[in-house]
PDB file of C-alpha atoms in Angstrom:
ATOM      1  CA  MET R   1      22.301  23.766 -18.436  1.00 52.00           C
ATOM      2  CA  GLY R   2      19.993  22.787 -15.578  1.00 66.00           C
ATOM      3  CA  MET R   3      18.835  19.251 -15.029  1.00 75.00           C
ATOM      4  CA  PRO R   4      15.036  18.813 -14.894  1.00 82.00           C
ATOM      5  CA  PRO R   5      13.649  17.507 -11.591  1.00 81.00           C
ATOM      6  CA  VAL R   6      11.982  14.098 -11.421  1.00 83.00           C
ATOM      7  CA  PRO R   7       8.756  14.391 -13.476  1.00 86.00           C
ATOM      8  CA  PRO R   8       5.408  13.234 -12.034  1.00 87.00           C
ATOM      9  CA  VAL R   9       5.058  10.660 -14.825  1.00 90.00           C
ATOM     10  CA  LEU R  10       7.803   8.510 -13.298  1.00 91.00           C
ATOM     11  CA  TYR R  11       6.122   8.489  -9.895  1.00 92.00           C
ATOM     12  CA  LEU R  12       2.798   7.533 -11.497  1.00 92.00           C
ATOM     13  CA  ILE R  13       4.390   4.731 -13.538  1.00 92.00           C
ATOM     14  CA  LEU R  14       6.133   3.395 -10.418  1.00 94.00           C
ATOM     15  CA  SER R  15       2.782   3.453  -8.640  1.00 94.00           C
ATOM     16  CA  GLY R  16       1.198   1.541 -11.534  1.00 94.00           C
ATOM     17  CA  ILE R  17       3.971  -1.073 -11.434  1.00 94.00           C
ATOM     18  CA  LEU R  18       3.567  -1.596  -7.673  1.00 95.00           C
ATOM     19  CA  PHE R  19      -0.211  -1.880  -8.075  1.00 94.00           C
ATOM     20  CA  THR R  20       0.175  -4.454 -10.882  1.00 94.00           C
ATOM     21  CA  ILE R  21       2.583  -6.531  -8.800  1.00 94.00           C
ATOM     22  CA  GLY R  22       0.009  -6.447  -6.009  1.00 94.00           C
ATOM     23  CA  VAL R  23      -2.751  -7.595  -8.386  1.00 93.00           C
ATOM     24  CA  ILE R  24      -0.629 -10.487  -9.680  1.00 92.00           C
ATOM     25  CA  GLY R  25       0.211 -11.556  -6.138  1.00 91.00           C
ATOM     26  CA  ALA R  26      -3.410 -11.384  -4.979  1.00 90.00           C
ATOM     27  CA  LEU R  27      -4.498 -13.490  -7.976  1.00 87.00           C
ATOM     28  CA  SER R  28      -1.789 -16.132  -7.862  1.00 86.00           C
ATOM     29  CA  ARG R  29      -1.135 -16.835  -4.178  1.00 84.00           C
ATOM     30  CA  ARG R  30      -3.345 -19.060  -2.014  1.00 82.00           C
ATOM     31  CA  ASN R  31      -2.176 -18.091   1.458  1.00 86.00           C
ATOM     32  CA  ALA R  32      -4.780 -15.610   2.742  1.00 89.00           C
ATOM     33  CA  ILE R  33      -2.178 -13.585   4.657  1.00 91.00           C
ATOM     34  CA  ILE R  34      -0.078 -13.086   1.524  1.00 92.00           C
ATOM     35  CA  VAL R  35      -3.206 -12.074  -0.403  1.00 92.00           C
ATOM     36  CA  PHE R  36      -3.857  -9.581   2.395  1.00 93.00           C
ATOM     37  CA  MET R  37      -0.298  -8.222   2.133  1.00 94.00           C
ATOM     38  CA  CYS R  38      -0.761  -7.781  -1.618  1.00 95.00           C
ATOM     39  CA  ILE R  39      -3.917  -5.763  -0.960  1.00 94.00           C
ATOM     40  CA  GLU R  40      -1.949  -3.543   1.419  1.00 94.00           C
ATOM     41  CA  LEU R  41       0.646  -3.091  -1.330  1.00 95.00           C
ATOM     42  CA  MET R  42      -2.087  -2.001  -3.751  1.00 95.00           C
ATOM     43  CA  LEU R  43      -3.435   0.516  -1.211  1.00 95.00           C
ATOM     44  CA  ASN R  44       0.099   1.863  -0.874  1.00 94.00           C
ATOM     45  CA  ALA R  45       0.485   2.270  -4.624  1.00 95.00           C
ATOM     46  CA  VAL R  46      -2.741   4.262  -4.774  1.00 95.00           C
ATOM     47  CA  ASN R  47      -1.539   6.424  -1.865  1.00 95.00           C
ATOM     48  CA  LEU R  48       1.620   7.159  -3.845  1.00 95.00           C
ATOM     49  CA  THR R  49      -0.542   8.396  -6.722  1.00 94.00           C
ATOM     50  CA  PHE R  50      -2.543  10.603  -4.353  1.00 94.00           C
ATOM     51  CA  ILE R  51       0.588  12.193  -2.887  1.00 93.00           C
ATOM     52  CA  THR R  52       2.206  12.664  -6.312  1.00 92.00           C
ATOM     53  CA  LEU R  53      -0.792  14.446  -7.782  1.00 90.00           C
ATOM     54  CA  SER R  54      -1.211  16.453  -4.596  1.00 90.00           C
ATOM     55  CA  ARG R  55       2.410  17.637  -4.864  1.00 88.00           C
ATOM     56  CA  PHE R  56       2.362  18.498  -8.549  1.00 88.00           C
ATOM     57  CA  LEU R  57      -1.103  20.094  -8.555  1.00 88.00           C
ATOM     58  CA  GLN R  58      -0.177  21.911  -5.336  1.00 86.00           C
ATOM     59  CA  SER R  59      -3.311  20.828  -3.517  1.00 86.00           C
ATOM     60  CA  MET R  60      -3.749  19.423  -0.013  1.00 87.00           C
ATOM     61  CA  ASP R  61      -6.674  17.099  -0.800  1.00 88.00           C
ATOM     62  CA  GLY R  62      -4.530  14.166  -1.931  1.00 89.00           C
ATOM     63  CA  VAL R  63      -2.540  14.199   1.306  1.00 91.00           C
ATOM     64  CA  LEU R  64      -5.737  14.119   3.358  1.00 92.00           C
ATOM     65  CA  PHE R  65      -7.114  11.281   1.240  1.00 93.00           C
ATOM     66  CA  ALA R  66      -3.914   9.289   1.802  1.00 93.00           C
ATOM     67  CA  PHE R  67      -4.336   9.925   5.542  1.00 93.00           C
ATOM     68  CA  PHE R  68      -7.881   8.516   5.490  1.00 94.00           C
ATOM     69  CA  VAL R  69      -6.824   5.549   3.364  1.00 94.00           C
ATOM     70  CA  MET R  70      -4.204   4.718   6.003  1.00 93.00           C
ATOM     71  CA  ALA R  71      -6.804   4.872   8.783  1.00 93.00           C
ATOM     72  CA  VAL R  72      -9.123   2.549   6.846  1.00 93.00           C
ATOM     73  CA  ALA R  73      -6.198   0.193   6.110  1.00 93.00           C
ATOM     74  CA  ALA R  74      -5.411  -0.018   9.825  1.00 92.00           C
ATOM     75  CA  ALA R  75      -9.048  -0.858  10.628  1.00 93.00           C
ATOM     76  CA  GLU R  76      -9.084  -3.422   7.829  1.00 92.00           C
ATOM     77  CA  ALA R  77      -5.888  -5.027   9.146  1.00 92.00           C
ATOM     78  CA  ALA R  78      -7.347  -5.418  12.656  1.00 91.00           C
ATOM     79  CA  VAL R  79     -10.613  -6.994  11.492  1.00 92.00           C
ATOM     80  CA  GLY R  80      -9.080  -9.031   8.646  1.00 91.00           C
ATOM     81  CA  LEU R  81      -6.398 -10.626  10.785  1.00 91.00           C
ATOM     82  CA  ALA R  82      -8.970 -11.438  13.482  1.00 90.00           C
ATOM     83  CA  ILE R  83     -11.015 -13.195  10.782  1.00 89.00           C
ATOM     84  CA  PHE R  84      -7.921 -15.190   9.699  1.00 89.00           C
ATOM     85  CA  VAL R  85      -7.309 -16.313  13.273  1.00 88.00           C
ATOM     86  CA  MET R  86     -10.957 -17.417  13.604  1.00 88.00           C
ATOM     87  CA  LEU R  87     -10.818 -19.244  10.263  1.00 87.00           C
ATOM     88  CA  TYR R  88      -7.687 -21.074  11.317  1.00 87.00           C
ATOM     89  CA  ARG R  89      -9.326 -22.101  14.584  1.00 85.00           C
ATOM     90  CA  SER R  90     -12.399 -23.568  12.917  1.00 85.00           C
ATOM     91  CA  ARG R  91     -10.980 -24.900   9.598  1.00 80.00           C
ATOM     92  CA  GLU R  92      -7.275 -25.519  10.380  1.00 79.00           C
ATOM     93  CA  THR R  93      -6.305 -23.734   7.154  1.00 79.00           C
ATOM     94  CA  ILE R  94      -6.256 -20.286   5.615  1.00 81.00           C
ATOM     95  CA  ASN R  95      -5.808 -21.406   2.023  1.00 82.00           C
ATOM     96  CA  VAL R  96      -8.205 -19.266   0.026  1.00 81.00           C
ATOM     97  CA  ASP R  97      -8.984 -22.248  -2.243  1.00 78.00           C
ATOM     98  CA  GLU R  98     -10.396 -24.284   0.614  1.00 79.00           C
ATOM     99  CA  ILE R  99     -12.540 -21.508   2.073  1.00 79.00           C
ATOM    100  CA  ASN R 100     -15.428 -21.848  -0.364  1.00 78.00           C
ATOM    101  CA  LEU R 101     -18.558 -21.925   1.773  1.00 78.00           C
ATOM    102  CA  LEU R 102     -20.061 -18.931  -0.035  1.00 78.00           C
ATOM    103  CA  LYS R 103     -19.173 -20.198  -3.506  1.00 74.00           C
ATOM    104  CA  TRP R 104     -22.029 -21.272  -5.783  1.00 67.00           C
TER     105      TRP R 104
ATOM    106  CA  MET W   1      25.349  24.873  -9.286  1.00 64.00           C
ATOM    107  CA  ALA W   2      24.315  23.817  -5.781  1.00 69.00           C
ATOM    108  CA  GLU W   3      20.744  23.515  -7.049  1.00 73.00           C
ATOM    109  CA  ASN W   4      21.986  21.184  -9.786  1.00 82.00           C
ATOM    110  CA  TYR W   5      23.567  18.887  -7.217  1.00 84.00           C
ATOM    111  CA  GLY W   6      20.299  18.859  -5.280  1.00 83.00           C
ATOM    112  CA  ILE W   7      18.376  17.750  -8.337  1.00 87.00           C
ATOM    113  CA  LEU W   8      20.997  15.124  -9.169  1.00 89.00           C
ATOM    114  CA  LEU W   9      20.706  13.786  -5.632  1.00 89.00           C
ATOM    115  CA  GLN W  10      16.921  13.747  -5.989  1.00 89.00           C
ATOM    116  CA  TRP W  11      17.233  11.650  -9.172  1.00 91.00           C
ATOM    117  CA  LEU W  12      19.653   9.242  -7.531  1.00 92.00           C
ATOM    118  CA  ILE W  13      17.430   8.775  -4.476  1.00 93.00           C
ATOM    119  CA  PHE W  14      14.330   8.359  -6.648  1.00 93.00           C
ATOM    120  CA  LEU W  15      15.897   5.749  -8.933  1.00 94.00           C
ATOM    121  CA  GLY W  16      17.454   3.784  -6.078  1.00 95.00           C
ATOM    122  CA  VAL W  17      14.283   3.750  -4.019  1.00 95.00           C
ATOM    123  CA  ALA W  18      12.076   2.957  -7.025  1.00 94.00           C
ATOM    124  CA  PHE W  19      14.150  -0.097  -7.983  1.00 95.00           C
ATOM    125  CA  THR W  20      14.376  -1.254  -4.378  1.00 95.00           C
ATOM    126  CA  SER W  21      10.604  -1.018  -3.949  1.00 95.00           C
ATOM    127  CA  ILE W  22       9.920  -2.932  -7.176  1.00 95.00           C
ATOM    128  CA  LEU W  23      12.430  -5.597  -6.177  1.00 95.00           C
ATOM    129  CA  GLY W  24      10.944  -5.802  -2.686  1.00 95.00           C
ATOM    130  CA  SER W  25       7.388  -6.202  -3.963  1.00 94.00           C
ATOM    131  CA  VAL W  26       8.407  -8.864  -6.505  1.00 94.00           C
ATOM    132  CA  LEU W  27      10.143 -10.795  -3.729  1.00 94.00           C
ATOM    133  CA  LEU W  28       7.039 -10.276  -1.578  1.00 93.00           C
ATOM    134  CA  ILE W  29       4.824 -12.160  -3.999  1.00 90.00           C
ATOM    135  CA  THR W  30       7.334 -14.908  -4.817  1.00 89.00           C
ATOM    136  CA  ARG W  31       8.702 -16.038  -1.430  1.00 88.00           C
ATOM    137  CA  LYS W  32       7.323 -19.304  -0.052  1.00 84.00           C
ATOM    138  CA  ASN W  33       7.779 -18.390   3.609  1.00 87.00           C
ATOM    139  CA  PRO W  34       5.141 -15.829   4.760  1.00 88.00           C
ATOM    140  CA  ILE W  35       7.578 -14.283   7.254  1.00 90.00           C
ATOM    141  CA  HIS W  36       9.987 -13.417   4.433  1.00 92.00           C
ATOM    142  CA  SER W  37       7.073 -11.913   2.520  1.00 92.00           C
ATOM    143  CA  ALA W  38       6.175  -9.768   5.536  1.00 93.00           C
ATOM    144  CA  LEU W  39       9.758  -8.486   5.838  1.00 93.00           C
ATOM    145  CA  PHE W  40       9.863  -7.567   2.150  1.00 95.00           C
ATOM    146  CA  LEU W  41       6.528  -5.808   2.666  1.00 94.00           C
ATOM    147  CA  VAL W  42       8.201  -3.668   5.342  1.00 94.00           C
ATOM    148  CA  LEU W  43      11.059  -2.906   2.926  1.00 95.00           C
ATOM    149  CA  THR W  44       8.578  -1.753   0.277  1.00 95.00           C
ATOM    150  CA  PHE W  45       6.700   0.408   2.799  1.00 95.00           C
ATOM    151  CA  VAL W  46       9.918   2.126   3.895  1.00 95.00           C
ATOM    152  CA  CYS W  47      10.860   2.790   0.250  1.00 95.00           C
ATOM    153  CA  VAL W  48       7.474   4.385  -0.390  1.00 94.00           C
ATOM    154  CA  ALA W  49       7.973   6.514   2.758  1.00 95.00           C
ATOM    155  CA  VAL W  50      11.246   7.826   1.275  1.00 94.00           C
ATOM    156  CA  LEU W  51       9.325   8.743  -1.891  1.00 94.00           C
ATOM    157  CA  TYR W  52       6.856  10.717   0.244  1.00 93.00           C
ATOM    158  CA  PHE W  53       9.797  12.714   1.611  1.00 91.00           C
ATOM    159  CA  LEU W  54      10.858  13.480  -1.967  1.00 90.00           C
ATOM    160  CA  LEU W  55       7.296  14.676  -2.650  1.00 90.00           C
ATOM    161  CA  TYR W  56       7.382  17.254   0.185  1.00 88.00           C
ATOM    162  CA  SER W  57       5.071  15.258   2.484  1.00 89.00           C
ATOM    163  CA  PRO W  58       7.129  14.445   5.594  1.00 90.00           C
ATOM    164  CA  PHE W  59       3.959  14.067   7.689  1.00 91.00           C
ATOM    165  CA  ILE W  60       2.556  11.288   5.514  1.00 92.00           C
ATOM    166  CA  ALA W  61       6.026   9.707   5.332  1.00 93.00           C
ATOM    167  CA  VAL W  62       6.299   9.494   9.112  1.00 93.00           C
ATOM    168  CA  ILE W  63       2.734   8.205   9.409  1.00 92.00           C
ATOM    169  CA  GLN W  64       3.576   5.610   6.735  1.00 92.00           C
ATOM    170  CA  VAL W  65       6.501   4.307   8.784  1.00 94.00           C
ATOM    171  CA  ILE W  66       4.565   4.324  12.078  1.00 93.00           C
ATOM    172  CA  VAL W  67       1.243   2.906  10.860  1.00 91.00           C
ATOM    173  CA  TYR W  68       2.213   0.652   7.948  1.00 89.00           C
ATOM    174  CA  ALA W  69       5.784  -0.444   8.626  1.00 88.00           C
ATOM    175  CA  GLY W  70       5.210  -0.376  12.376  1.00 88.00           C
ATOM    176  CA  ALA W  71       1.685  -1.338  13.347  1.00 90.00           C
ATOM    177  CA  ILE W  72       0.217  -3.235  10.391  1.00 91.00           C
ATOM    178  CA  ALA W  73       3.366  -5.177   9.497  1.00 91.00           C
ATOM    179  CA  MET W  74       3.889  -6.115  13.144  1.00 91.00           C
ATOM    180  CA  LEU W  75       0.279  -7.323  13.357  1.00 91.00           C
ATOM    181  CA  ILE W  76       0.797  -9.447  10.235  1.00 92.00           C
ATOM    182  CA  VAL W  77       4.005 -10.974  11.632  1.00 91.00           C
ATOM    183  CA  PHE W  78       2.232 -11.732  14.905  1.00 90.00           C
ATOM    184  CA  VAL W  79      -0.633 -13.515  13.153  1.00 90.00           C
ATOM    185  CA  ILE W  80       1.782 -15.512  10.962  1.00 89.00           C
ATOM    186  CA  MET W  81       3.624 -16.698  14.065  1.00 88.00           C
ATOM    187  CA  LEU W  82       0.329 -17.494  15.800  1.00 86.00           C
ATOM    188  CA  LEU W  83      -1.009 -19.645  12.977  1.00 84.00           C
ATOM    189  CA  ASP W  84       1.855 -22.084  12.318  1.00 74.00           C
ATOM    190  CA  LEU W  85       1.171 -22.325   8.593  1.00 70.00           C
ATOM    191  CA  GLU W  86       2.080 -25.308   6.502  1.00 63.00           C
ATOM    192  CA  GLN W  87       3.985 -24.776   3.271  1.00 60.00           C
ATOM    193  CA  GLU W  88       1.858 -23.654   0.383  1.00 58.00           C
ATOM    194  CA  LEU W  89       0.994 -26.631  -1.811  1.00 57.00           C
ATOM    195  CA  ARG W  90       2.312 -26.732  -5.341  1.00 55.00           C
ATOM    196  CA  SER W  91       0.143 -25.259  -8.043  1.00 49.00           C
ATOM    197  CA  GLY W  92      -2.729 -27.213  -9.545  1.00 55.00           C
ATOM    198  CA  LEU W  93      -4.300 -26.629 -12.932  1.00 56.00           C
ATOM    199  CA  LYS W  94      -6.714 -23.994 -11.602  1.00 64.00           C
ATOM    200  CA  LEU W  95      -3.854 -22.037 -10.080  1.00 67.00           C
ATOM    201  CA  PHE W  96      -1.978 -22.229 -13.377  1.00 74.00           C
ATOM    202  CA  TYR W  97      -4.913 -20.594 -15.162  1.00 77.00           C
ATOM    203  CA  SER W  98      -5.237 -17.930 -12.494  1.00 75.00           C
ATOM    204  CA  LYS W  99      -1.518 -17.196 -12.778  1.00 80.00           C
ATOM    205  CA  VAL W 100      -1.348 -17.011 -16.570  1.00 86.00           C
ATOM    206  CA  VAL W 101      -4.681 -15.368 -17.324  1.00 86.00           C
ATOM    207  CA  GLY W 102      -4.538 -13.103 -14.284  1.00 85.00           C
ATOM    208  CA  GLY W 103      -0.936 -12.123 -15.004  1.00 87.00           C
ATOM    209  CA  ALA W 104      -1.741 -11.328 -18.632  1.00 90.00           C
ATOM    210  CA  LEU W 105      -4.740  -9.206 -17.637  1.00 90.00           C
ATOM    211  CA  ALA W 106      -2.658  -7.411 -15.008  1.00 89.00           C
ATOM    212  CA  MET W 107       0.075  -6.624 -17.557  1.00 91.00           C
ATOM    213  CA  LEU W 108      -2.601  -5.288 -19.919  1.00 93.00           C
ATOM    214  CA  PHE W 109      -3.824  -3.110 -17.071  1.00 91.00           C
ATOM    215  CA  LEU W 110      -0.284  -1.814 -16.471  1.00 91.00           C
ATOM    216  CA  LEU W 111       0.100  -0.964 -20.168  1.00 92.00           C
ATOM    217  CA  ALA W 112      -3.198   0.927 -20.057  1.00 91.00           C
ATOM    218  CA  ILE W 113      -2.007   2.911 -17.021  1.00 89.00           C
ATOM    219  CA  ILE W 114       1.323   3.777 -18.666  1.00 89.00           C
ATOM    220  CA  TYR W 115      -0.443   4.755 -21.893  1.00 90.00           C
ATOM    221  CA  ALA W 116      -2.891   6.988 -20.031  1.00 87.00           C
ATOM    222  CA  VAL W 117      -0.213   8.578 -17.848  1.00 85.00           C
ATOM    223  CA  ALA W 118       2.517   9.109 -20.422  1.00 83.00           C
ATOM    224  CA  GLY W 119       0.178  10.371 -23.141  1.00 79.00           C
ATOM    225  CA  ALA W 120      -1.164  13.534 -21.602  1.00 75.00           C
ATOM    226  CA  PRO W 121       0.647  16.123 -19.475  1.00 74.00           C
ATOM    227  CA  LEU W 122      -0.665  16.796 -15.993  1.00 74.00           C
ATOM    228  CA  SER W 123      -3.667  19.073 -16.476  1.00 75.00           C
ATOM    229  CA  GLY W 124      -5.726  20.654 -13.760  1.00 76.00           C
ATOM    230  CA  LYS W 125      -6.001  23.822 -11.770  1.00 78.00           C
ATOM    231  CA  LEU W 126      -3.029  24.492  -9.515  1.00 80.00           C
ATOM    232  CA  GLY W 127      -3.894  24.912  -5.865  1.00 78.00           C
ATOM    233  CA  PRO W 128      -2.404  27.359  -3.364  1.00 80.00           C
ATOM    234  CA  TYR W 129       0.018  24.904  -1.700  1.00 78.00           C
ATOM    235  CA  THR W 130       3.380  25.585  -3.334  1.00 76.00           C
ATOM    236  CA  PRO W 131       6.447  23.633  -2.147  1.00 74.00           C
ATOM    237  CA  ALA W 132       7.627  26.696  -0.227  1.00 72.00           C
ATOM    238  CA  LYS W 133       4.327  26.761   1.653  1.00 74.00           C
ATOM    239  CA  LEU W 134       4.549  23.015   2.289  1.00 73.00           C
ATOM    240  CA  SER W 135       7.843  23.355   4.139  1.00 70.00           C
ATOM    241  CA  ASP W 136       5.968  23.316   7.457  1.00 74.00           C
ATOM    242  CA  ASN W 137       3.938  20.330   6.342  1.00 81.00           C
ATOM    243  CA  VAL W 138       2.486  19.218   9.675  1.00 86.00           C
ATOM    244  CA  LYS W 139       0.973  22.629  10.376  1.00 87.00           C
ATOM    245  CA  VAL W 140      -0.665  22.817   6.937  1.00 87.00           C
ATOM    246  CA  VAL W 141      -2.043  19.270   7.213  1.00 88.00           C
ATOM    247  CA  GLY W 142      -3.445  20.032  10.655  1.00 89.00           C
ATOM    248  CA  GLU W 143      -5.102  23.221   9.481  1.00 88.00           C
ATOM    249  CA  VAL W 144      -6.861  21.506   6.586  1.00 89.00           C
ATOM    250  CA  LEU W 145      -7.693  18.378   8.608  1.00 90.00           C
ATOM    251  CA  PHE W 146      -9.394  20.224  11.462  1.00 92.00           C
ATOM    252  CA  THR W 147     -11.357  22.700   9.355  1.00 92.00           C
ATOM    253  CA  GLU W 148     -12.295  21.440   5.908  1.00 90.00           C
ATOM    254  CA  TYR W 149     -12.062  17.701   6.702  1.00 92.00           C
ATOM    255  CA  LEU W 150     -13.341  17.769  10.275  1.00 93.00           C
ATOM    256  CA  PHE W 151     -16.402  15.607   9.641  1.00 94.00           C
ATOM    257  CA  PRO W 152     -14.563  12.765   7.804  1.00 93.00           C
ATOM    258  CA  PHE W 153     -11.955  12.899  10.573  1.00 93.00           C
ATOM    259  CA  GLU W 154     -14.611  12.231  13.225  1.00 94.00           C
ATOM    260  CA  ILE W 155     -16.166   9.482  11.094  1.00 94.00           C
ATOM    261  CA  VAL W 156     -12.747   7.808  10.843  1.00 94.00           C
ATOM    262  CA  SER W 157     -12.423   7.811  14.630  1.00 94.00           C
ATOM    263  CA  ILE W 158     -15.791   6.020  14.902  1.00 95.00           C
ATOM    264  CA  LEU W 159     -14.653   3.568  12.229  1.00 95.00           C
ATOM    265  CA  LEU W 160     -11.508   2.761  14.196  1.00 94.00           C
ATOM    266  CA  VAL W 161     -13.496   2.158  17.389  1.00 95.00           C
ATOM    267  CA  ALA W 162     -15.887  -0.105  15.468  1.00 95.00           C
ATOM    268  CA  ALA W 163     -12.925  -2.039  14.023  1.00 94.00           C
ATOM    269  CA  ILE W 164     -11.356  -2.541  17.455  1.00 92.00           C
ATOM    270  CA  VAL W 165     -14.652  -3.756  18.942  1.00 93.00           C
ATOM    271  CA  GLY W 166     -15.157  -6.014  15.916  1.00 91.00           C
ATOM    272  CA  ALA W 167     -11.692  -7.538  16.277  1.00 90.00           C
ATOM    273  CA  VAL W 168     -12.241  -8.203  19.993  1.00 90.00           C
ATOM    274  CA  VAL W 169     -15.665  -9.777  19.400  1.00 90.00           C
ATOM    275  CA  LEU W 170     -14.328 -11.930  16.544  1.00 86.00           C
ATOM    276  CA  SER W 171     -11.377 -13.342  18.448  1.00 80.00           C
ATOM    277  CA  LYS W 172     -13.282 -14.013  21.678  1.00 82.00           C
ATOM    278  CA  ARG W 173     -13.782 -17.715  22.372  1.00 73.00           C
ATOM    279  CA  ARG W 174     -17.394 -18.811  22.262  1.00 69.00           C
ATOM    280  CA  ALA W 175     -18.539 -19.948  25.694  1.00 57.00           C
TER     281      ALA W 175
END
């Protein structure tokens, strides 16, 4: 009696849980850096879905997409953190509630 | 029999890593101190890298550790130390609404994902990359990256240069 290997459904559900935790964090925290970390967590959850489907559909496209997502995340981290540093210099805070210049 | 032990080990690693990553991400969004959050972010990234190994993608797993757990997390820690943040203020009424309503909507979203995923089996045409063929993962990734995905690859290099220039311009002091 062989044991079945880990099914793709479990990987996808884990990815959904991580993404949801990221959404809740991004909605409920006010520190811009923690919001940024939650966005990185969501990107990671989506990457996990890409790799899972790539493995179980035996295709290479998901792996390449995850690669490009990582490159874009690195670019986003560089620019985003530079923006946080600039915001802190000019406003003395990075609370997302108090940065409301573009709000109508 | 040996194969059975391999699959048992795979289950054990998957369950352990899955629970650790969920725990790490929950701690990430609940800690008050941003440095603690950043360290739990690294923990979650490493757990996801282990999952990539289980999914026959050692290349992406190594890149995950180098780029995410190495570069991005280190950048975040640096910026946190640079900024000297005050403690997050306690929640006002607006934050309460965003927590409750946003949390409820997010849970609804999770239920929708689980419903969609668990309902139907994985359908789609199987590609040529069987696990046996993926055993030399780096070579396969390189072959596909430099032939089929050559143009996006070059675009990404331009994007990275633009991001570096943008970061330098942003953080330069105005004269």
